Every structure is written in structure tokens, then in C-alpha cells.
CSV table of C-alpha atoms in Angstrom, one decimal:
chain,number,residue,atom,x,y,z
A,39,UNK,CA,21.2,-27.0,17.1
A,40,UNK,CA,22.6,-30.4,17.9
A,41,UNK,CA,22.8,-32.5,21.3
A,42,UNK,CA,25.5,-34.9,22.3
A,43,UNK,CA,24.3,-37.8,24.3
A,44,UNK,CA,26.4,-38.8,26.6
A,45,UNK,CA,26.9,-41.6,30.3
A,46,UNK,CA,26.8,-38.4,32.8
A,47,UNK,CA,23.3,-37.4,32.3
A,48,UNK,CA,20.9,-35.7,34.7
A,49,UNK,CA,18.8,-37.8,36.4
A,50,UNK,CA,18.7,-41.5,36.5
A,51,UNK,CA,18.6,-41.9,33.4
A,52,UNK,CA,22.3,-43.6,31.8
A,53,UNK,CA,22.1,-41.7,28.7
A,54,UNK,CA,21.1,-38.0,28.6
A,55,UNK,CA,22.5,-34.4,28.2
A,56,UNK,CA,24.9,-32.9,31.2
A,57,UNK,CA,24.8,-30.3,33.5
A,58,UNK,CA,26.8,-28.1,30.6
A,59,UNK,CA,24.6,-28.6,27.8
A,60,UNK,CA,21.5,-28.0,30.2
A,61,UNK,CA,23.1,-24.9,30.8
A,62,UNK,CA,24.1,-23.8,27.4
A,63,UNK,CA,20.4,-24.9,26.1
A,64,UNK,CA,18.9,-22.8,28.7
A,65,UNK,CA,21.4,-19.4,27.8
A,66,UNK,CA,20.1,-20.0,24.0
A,67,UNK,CA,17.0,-19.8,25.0
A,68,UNK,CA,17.0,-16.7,27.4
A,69,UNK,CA,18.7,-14.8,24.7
A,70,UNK,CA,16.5,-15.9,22.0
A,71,UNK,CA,13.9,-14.7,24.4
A,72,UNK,CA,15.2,-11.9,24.8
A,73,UNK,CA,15.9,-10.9,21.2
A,74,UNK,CA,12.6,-11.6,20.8
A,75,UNK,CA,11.7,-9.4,23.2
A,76,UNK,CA,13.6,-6.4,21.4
A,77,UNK,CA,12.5,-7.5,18.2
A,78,UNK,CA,8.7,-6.8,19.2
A,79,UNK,CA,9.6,-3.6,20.7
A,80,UNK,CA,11.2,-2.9,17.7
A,81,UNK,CA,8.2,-3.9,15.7
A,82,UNK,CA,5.8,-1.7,18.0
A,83,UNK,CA,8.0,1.4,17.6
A,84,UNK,CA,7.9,1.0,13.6
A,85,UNK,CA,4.4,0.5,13.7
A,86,UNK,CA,4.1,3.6,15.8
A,87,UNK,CA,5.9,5.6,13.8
A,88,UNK,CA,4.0,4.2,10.8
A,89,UNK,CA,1.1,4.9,12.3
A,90,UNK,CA,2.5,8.9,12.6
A,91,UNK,CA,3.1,8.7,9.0
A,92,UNK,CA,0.2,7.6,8.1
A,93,UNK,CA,-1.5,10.5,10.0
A,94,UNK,CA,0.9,13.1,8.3
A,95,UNK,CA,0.5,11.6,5.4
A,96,UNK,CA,-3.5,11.9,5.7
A,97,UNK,CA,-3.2,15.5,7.1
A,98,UNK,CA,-0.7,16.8,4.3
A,99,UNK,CA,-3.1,15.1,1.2
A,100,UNK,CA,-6.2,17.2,3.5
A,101,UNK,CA,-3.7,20.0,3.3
A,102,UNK,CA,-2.8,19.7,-0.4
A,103,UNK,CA,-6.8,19.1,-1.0
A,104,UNK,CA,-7.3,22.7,0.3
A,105,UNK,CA,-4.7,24.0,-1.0
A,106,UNK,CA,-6.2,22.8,-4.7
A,107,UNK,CA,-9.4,24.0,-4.4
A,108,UNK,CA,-7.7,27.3,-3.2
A,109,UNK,CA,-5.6,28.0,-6.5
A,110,UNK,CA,-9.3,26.6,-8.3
A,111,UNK,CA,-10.7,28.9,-7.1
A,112,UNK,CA,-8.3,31.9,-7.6
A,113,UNK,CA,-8.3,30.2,-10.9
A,114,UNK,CA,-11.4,31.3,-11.3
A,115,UNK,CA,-11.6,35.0,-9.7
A,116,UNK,CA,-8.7,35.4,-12.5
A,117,UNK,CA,-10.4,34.5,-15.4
A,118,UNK,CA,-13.6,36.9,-13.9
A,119,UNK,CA,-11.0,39.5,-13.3
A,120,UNK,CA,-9.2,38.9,-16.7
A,121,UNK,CA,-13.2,39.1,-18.7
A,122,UNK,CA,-14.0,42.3,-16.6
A,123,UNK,CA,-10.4,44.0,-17.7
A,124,UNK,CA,-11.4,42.8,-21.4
A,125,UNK,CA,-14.6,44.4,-21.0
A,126,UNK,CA,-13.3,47.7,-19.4
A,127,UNK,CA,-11.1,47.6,-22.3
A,128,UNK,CA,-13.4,47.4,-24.8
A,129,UNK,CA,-15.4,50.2,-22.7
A,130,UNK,CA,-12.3,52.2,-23.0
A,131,UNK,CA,-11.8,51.6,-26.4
A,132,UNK,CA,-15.7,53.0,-27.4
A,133,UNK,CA,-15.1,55.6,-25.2
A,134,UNK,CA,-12.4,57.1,-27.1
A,135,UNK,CA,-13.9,56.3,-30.1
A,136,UNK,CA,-17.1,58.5,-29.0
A,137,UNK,CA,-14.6,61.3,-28.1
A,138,UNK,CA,-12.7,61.1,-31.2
A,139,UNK,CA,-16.2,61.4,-32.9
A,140,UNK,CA,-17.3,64.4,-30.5
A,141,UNK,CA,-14.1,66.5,-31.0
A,142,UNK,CA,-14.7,65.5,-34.7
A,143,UNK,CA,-18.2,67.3,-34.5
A,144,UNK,CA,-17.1,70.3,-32.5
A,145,UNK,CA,-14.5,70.4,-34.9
A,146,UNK,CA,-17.4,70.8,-37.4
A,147,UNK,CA,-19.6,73.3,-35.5
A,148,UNK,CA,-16.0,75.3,-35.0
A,149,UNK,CA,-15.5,75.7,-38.9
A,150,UNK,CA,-19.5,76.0,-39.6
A,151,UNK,CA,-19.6,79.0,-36.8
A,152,UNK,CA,-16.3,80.4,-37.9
A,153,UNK,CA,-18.5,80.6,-41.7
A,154,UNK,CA,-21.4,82.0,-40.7
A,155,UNK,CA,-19.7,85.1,-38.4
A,156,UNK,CA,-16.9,85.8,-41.0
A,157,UNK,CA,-17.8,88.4,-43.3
């Protein structure tokens, strides 16, 4: 910003700046003030609201944290679950196998007895 010098000063002095730059100087300033003014209020609302993020931010990664060790842990009562159903399986599977053999040897003690009382 540039000042003219000029005869009709303020004061005594012969050169200075008039009444109208005074004036103009002084409404600059006020509303460079008071941008200032709304540019710091500006700047505390952003750092409140950054500050707001930040908390979310910690309290979802918390969140997601839990949820994690959650599905780790259902993880894991799966793959228990899953073993045990492969075990009953197998169970199963010799369980049959001893009645397949059973019926096989009643099968056996049928024909023997059905020999021994046919005359």
C-alpha cells in the first residue's frame, strides 16, 4: 500500500498524509483486523472439529480393534467346532462300520443256528 505526500498534512508538519488517507489507512486496518478476527475463529472451529475427528477417529480404530479380536476369536471356536464335527465324523464313520460288522456276525449266528436246528 502506497502513501501520497502531500502540503495539507495533519499537524504542523508541511508535508504529511491528509485527513482522507488517515481515514482510509485506519478503515484498512479495522477490516484487516477484523478479518483476522474471523480468520482465527475460523481456525478454532477447524481445530475443533479436528479435534472431534481425531476422537472418532481413535474411538472407531478401538472399535475396529474389538471388532478384530472378535472374528479371531470366532475364528477360532470354528476351527474347534470344524475338528470336533471331523471327529464326530470319523466317530460316526466307526460306528457304522462296527454295525456293519455286528449285523455281519448275527448274520452268521442266523445261518449257523438255522444249520444246527434244520434236520
Amino acid at each position: 500500500m502506497t502513501f501520497c505526500l502531500h502540503k495539507w498534512g495533519v499537524g504542523s508538519r508541511e508535508w504529511g498524509m491528509g485527513n482522507w488517507e488517515i481515514w482510509w489507512m485506519n478503515e484498512s486496518l479495522r477490516w484487516m483486523n477484523e478479518s483476522l478476527g474471523w480468520m482465527n475463529e475460523s481456525l478454532g472451529w477447524m481445530n475443533e472439529s479436528l479435534r472431534w475427528m481425531n476422537e472418532s477417529l481413535g474411538w472407531m480404530n478401538e472399535s475396529l480393534r474389538w471388532m478384530n479380536e472378535s472374528l479371531r476369536w470366532m475364528n477360532e471356536s470354528l476351527r474347534w467346532m470344524n475338528e470336533s464335527l471331523r471327529w464326530m465324523n470319523e466317530s460316526l464313520r466307526w460306528m457304522n462300520e462296527s454295525l456293519r460288522w455286528m449285523n455281519e456276525s448275527l448274520r452268521w449266528m442266523n445261518e449257523s443256528l438255522s444249520q444246527c436246528f434244520n434236520f
